[in-house]
Amino acid sequence: MSGKGFEAYSYNRKKDRPVIRFRFKVVFLITVVTFILCFVIYMAEANINSKKMNSVGFSADSSVLSSSQEATEPEPTQKEEKNVINPVPESEPLSETYFGRCAFVGDSISVGLADYQLVPVKNVFAELGMNIEKINTETMKTAYGDVTAIEALKEAKPENIYIMLGSNGIAWLSTGDMIECYSQFVDEIKKELPDSKIYILSIPPVTAEREIAEEEPILNSDIDKYNSELLKMADEKKIYYVDINTALKGNDGKFPSDMAEKDGMHFVKTTYTVMLDYILSHTVE
């Protein structure tokens, strides 16, 4: 019995071995296949994530580059932004409400704008006896106190600045000196009020009587020379030049006597209306 039992046991072991080997091979094969599949899936996901990161990274880099370019790229200067045509050509006339957005800087001629209340008084920065040689340093009475013209302009922050200086001084100051002071004044305005439009008003003509006056005669030829230099300065600085001189001249090239006060230089009230109507129809709005 014991022998048969041994033989049966021996037989069974021999018979079972191939089954165990088969199962081991299957498990091993499944394990290998599973590992390979996991590896393939892992690599595929890693590749996708890598592409996403690259895409996001490029976008971010592009954004940074764009931001960097915007930060380092110089802003257009006032000269580059403007396409200035001088003298300012005729345009569709604006209403008088336009003057509420303007400041007028000048001498006794400009004072008349306030005296006749043709523009808001607080928008006139002018003084009797003011000339281009003093405009950068001397104070004047304004709505902001006794301050210089540039200080008043900084407080007012007007959209449009009209300057008419030179009539008081044309008889004794050289054109070169006046243009140098004018240029300094304009540069200061551009520095302090870069968003304001600057208009240079040519100085008006004088009457034939004023040209031959015994005291302080003024020649229209000198006025024309000075205005010509003002036009050049306006072109160089890319600001605007309004030729009211031509608008106020008679057929003889001089200031009509009926448009002037007795001194042959200052305006009667109706002349201011002519000047302001010309300004309203010669803007760059």
JSON list of N, CA and C in Angstrom, two decimals, residues 17 23 41 49 60 62 73 85 94 100 114 137 152 154 168 178 202-203 216 221 223 230 239 241 245 262 264 269 276:
[
{"chain": "A", "resi": 17, "resn": "ARG", "atom": "N", "xyz": [3.56, 19.40, -12.70]},
{"chain": "A", "resi": 17, "resn": "ARG", "atom": "CA", "xyz": [4.62, 20.38, -12.99]},
{"chain": "A", "resi": 17, "resn": "ARG", "atom": "C", "xyz": [4.36, 21.22, -14.24]},
{"chain": "A", "resi": 23, "resn": "ARG", "atom": "N", "xyz": [1.16, 28.22, -15.80]},
{"chain": "A", "resi": 23, "resn": "ARG", "atom": "CA", "xyz": [0.58, 29.35, -15.09]},
{"chain": "A", "resi": 23, "resn": "ARG", "atom": "C", "xyz": [1.63, 30.42, -14.81]},
{"chain": "A", "resi": 41, "resn": "ILE", "atom": "N", "xyz": [1.59, 54.21, -21.80]},
{"chain": "A", "resi": 41, "resn": "ILE", "atom": "CA", "xyz": [0.62, 55.22, -21.38]},
{"chain": "A", "resi": 41, "resn": "ILE", "atom": "C", "xyz": [1.30, 56.38, -20.66]},
{"chain": "A", "resi": 49, "resn": "ASN", "atom": "N", "xyz": [1.68, 66.28, -21.79]},
{"chain": "A", "resi": 49, "resn": "ASN", "atom": "CA", "xyz": [1.91, 67.34, -20.80]},
{"chain": "A", "resi": 49, "resn": "ASN", "atom": "C", "xyz": [3.06, 68.25, -21.18]},
{"chain": "A", "resi": 60, "resn": "ALA", "atom": "N", "xyz": [3.31, 82.38, -22.55]},
{"chain": "A", "resi": 60, "resn": "ALA", "atom": "CA", "xyz": [3.77, 83.28, -21.48]},
{"chain": "A", "resi": 60, "resn": "ALA", "atom": "C", "xyz": [4.97, 84.08, -21.93]},
{"chain": "A", "resi": 62, "resn": "SER", "atom": "N", "xyz": [5.71, 84.82, -24.95]},
{"chain": "A", "resi": 62, "resn": "SER", "atom": "CA", "xyz": [5.26, 85.81, -25.93]},
{"chain": "A", "resi": 62, "resn": "SER", "atom": "C", "xyz": [4.66, 87.00, -25.22]},
{"chain": "A", "resi": 73, "resn": "GLU", "atom": "N", "xyz": [9.79, 100.00, -25.61]},
{"chain": "A", "resi": 73, "resn": "GLU", "atom": "CA", "xyz": [9.60, 100.79, -26.82]},
{"chain": "A", "resi": 73, "resn": "GLU", "atom": "C", "xyz": [9.24, 102.21, -26.45]},
{"chain": "A", "resi": 85, "resn": "ILE", "atom": "N", "xyz": [-0.13, 120.97, -40.34]},
{"chain": "A", "resi": 85, "resn": "ILE", "atom": "CA", "xyz": [-0.15, 121.79, -41.56]},
{"chain": "A", "resi": 85, "resn": "ILE", "atom": "C", "xyz": [-0.27, 123.24, -41.12]},
{"chain": "A", "resi": 94, "resn": "LEU", "atom": "N", "xyz": [-16.47, 126.16, -35.38]},
{"chain": "A", "resi": 94, "resn": "LEU", "atom": "CA", "xyz": [-16.94, 125.65, -34.09]},
{"chain": "A", "resi": 94, "resn": "LEU", "atom": "C", "xyz": [-17.79, 126.71, -33.41]},
{"chain": "A", "resi": 100, "resn": "GLY", "atom": "N", "xyz": [-14.35, 127.86, -23.99]},
{"chain": "A", "resi": 100, "resn": "GLY", "atom": "CA", "xyz": [-14.32, 127.38, -22.62]},
{"chain": "A", "resi": 100, "resn": "GLY", "atom": "C", "xyz": [-13.23, 126.35, -22.38]},
{"chain": "A", "resi": 114, "resn": "ALA", "atom": "N", "xyz": [-10.71, 139.67, -22.32]},
{"chain": "A", "resi": 114, "resn": "ALA", "atom": "CA", "xyz": [-11.34, 139.62, -21.00]},
{"chain": "A", "resi": 114, "resn": "ALA", "atom": "C", "xyz": [-12.16, 140.88, -20.73]},
{"chain": "A", "resi": 137, "resn": "THR", "atom": "N", "xyz": [9.25, 134.83, -16.87]},
{"chain": "A", "resi": 137, "resn": "THR", "atom": "CA", "xyz": [9.67, 135.11, -15.49]},
{"chain": "A", "resi": 137, "resn": "THR", "atom": "C", "xyz": [8.72, 136.00, -14.70]},
{"chain": "A", "resi": 152, "resn": "ALA", "atom": "N", "xyz": [0.07, 129.52, -14.22]},
{"chain": "A", "resi": 152, "resn": "ALA", "atom": "CA", "xyz": [-1.38, 129.60, -14.40]},
{"chain": "A", "resi": 152, "resn": "ALA", "atom": "C", "xyz": [-1.87, 128.50, -15.34]},
{"chain": "A", "resi": 154, "resn": "LYS", "atom": "N", "xyz": [-0.49, 125.61, -15.86]},
{"chain": "A", "resi": 154, "resn": "LYS", "atom": "CA", "xyz": [-0.39, 124.32, -15.17]},
{"chain": "A", "resi": 154, "resn": "LYS", "atom": "C", "xyz": [-1.61, 124.09, -14.27]},
{"chain": "A", "resi": 168, "resn": "ASN", "atom": "N", "xyz": [3.96, 144.01, -28.46]},
{"chain": "A", "resi": 168, "resn": "ASN", "atom": "CA", "xyz": [4.61, 144.85, -27.45]},
{"chain": "A", "resi": 168, "resn": "ASN", "atom": "C", "xyz": [6.07, 144.41, -27.37]},
{"chain": "A", "resi": 178, "resn": "MET", "atom": "N", "xyz": [13.48, 137.71, -29.59]},
{"chain": "A", "resi": 178, "resn": "MET", "atom": "CA", "xyz": [12.08, 137.38, -29.31]},
{"chain": "A", "resi": 178, "resn": "MET", "atom": "C", "xyz": [11.79, 135.90, -29.61]},
{"chain": "A", "resi": 202, "resn": "SER", "atom": "N", "xyz": [-0.25, 134.71, -35.07]},
{"chain": "A", "resi": 202, "resn": "SER", "atom": "CA", "xyz": [0.62, 135.75, -35.62]},
{"chain": "A", "resi": 202, "resn": "SER", "atom": "C", "xyz": [0.19, 137.09, -35.04]},
{"chain": "A", "resi": 203, "resn": "ILE", "atom": "N", "xyz": [1.15, 137.98, -34.89]},
{"chain": "A", "resi": 203, "resn": "ILE", "atom": "CA", "xyz": [0.76, 139.29, -34.35]},
{"chain": "A", "resi": 203, "resn": "ILE", "atom": "C", "xyz": [0.10, 140.10, -35.46]},
{"chain": "A", "resi": 216, "resn": "GLU", "atom": "N", "xyz": [7.60, 155.79, -31.27]},
{"chain": "A", "resi": 216, "resn": "GLU", "atom": "CA", "xyz": [7.57, 154.32, -31.40]},
{"chain": "A", "resi": 216, "resn": "GLU", "atom": "C", "xyz": [6.84, 153.85, -32.67]},
{"chain": "A", "resi": 221, "resn": "SER", "atom": "N", "xyz": [6.50, 145.68, -42.28]},
{"chain": "A", "resi": 221, "resn": "SER", "atom": "CA", "xyz": [7.54, 144.80, -42.82]},
{"chain": "A", "resi": 221, "resn": "SER", "atom": "C", "xyz": [8.25, 144.06, -41.69]},
{"chain": "A", "resi": 223, "resn": "ILE", "atom": "N", "xyz": [6.86, 143.38, -38.79]},
{"chain": "A", "resi": 223, "resn": "ILE", "atom": "CA", "xyz": [5.86, 142.43, -38.28]},
{"chain": "A", "resi": 223, "resn": "ILE", "atom": "C", "xyz": [5.83, 141.18, -39.15]},
{"chain": "A", "resi": 230, "resn": "LEU", "atom": "N", "xyz": [8.00, 133.13, -36.61]},
{"chain": "A", "resi": 230, "resn": "LEU", "atom": "CA", "xyz": [7.06, 132.37, -35.77]},
{"chain": "A", "resi": 230, "resn": "LEU", "atom": "C", "xyz": [6.55, 131.13, -36.49]},
{"chain": "A", "resi": 239, "resn": "ILE", "atom": "N", "xyz": [3.86, 122.50, -33.66]},
{"chain": "A", "resi": 239, "resn": "ILE", "atom": "CA", "xyz": [2.70, 123.12, -33.05]},
{"chain": "A", "resi": 239, "resn": "ILE", "atom": "C", "xyz": [1.98, 123.92, -34.13]},
{"chain": "A", "resi": 241, "resn": "TYR", "atom": "N", "xyz": [0.08, 127.16, -36.11]},
{"chain": "A", "resi": 241, "resn": "TYR", "atom": "CA", "xyz": [0.25, 128.58, -36.38]},
{"chain": "A", "resi": 241, "resn": "TYR", "atom": "C", "xyz": [-1.02, 129.08, -37.07]},
{"chain": "A", "resi": 245, "resn": "ASN", "atom": "N", "xyz": [-2.93, 137.64, -38.86]},
{"chain": "A", "resi": 245, "resn": "ASN", "atom": "CA", "xyz": [-2.39, 138.86, -39.46]},
{"chain": "A", "resi": 245, "resn": "ASN", "atom": "C", "xyz": [-2.99, 139.08, -40.85]},
{"chain": "A", "resi": 262, "resn": "LYS", "atom": "N", "xyz": [-6.96, 154.40, -31.59]},
{"chain": "A", "resi": 262, "resn": "LYS", "atom": "CA", "xyz": [-6.23, 155.56, -32.09]},
{"chain": "A", "resi": 262, "resn": "LYS", "atom": "C", "xyz": [-4.72, 155.31, -32.18]},
{"chain": "A", "resi": 264, "resn": "GLY", "atom": "N", "xyz": [-3.35, 152.89, -33.47]},
{"chain": "A", "resi": 264, "resn": "GLY", "atom": "CA", "xyz": [-3.06, 152.16, -34.71]},
{"chain": "A", "resi": 264, "resn": "GLY", "atom": "C", "xyz": [-2.63, 150.72, -34.50]},
{"chain": "A", "resi": 269, "resn": "LYS", "atom": "N", "xyz": [-13.75, 146.70, -30.48]},
{"chain": "A", "resi": 269, "resn": "LYS", "atom": "CA", "xyz": [-14.46, 145.47, -30.11]},
{"chain": "A", "resi": 269, "resn": "LYS", "atom": "C", "xyz": [-14.80, 144.61, -31.32]},
{"chain": "A", "resi": 276, "resn": "LEU", "atom": "N", "xyz": [-11.79, 136.27, -33.46]},
{"chain": "A", "resi": 276, "resn": "LEU", "atom": "CA", "xyz": [-12.32, 135.05, -32.84]},
{"chain": "A", "resi": 276, "resn": "LEU", "atom": "C", "xyz": [-13.07, 134.18, -33.85]}
]
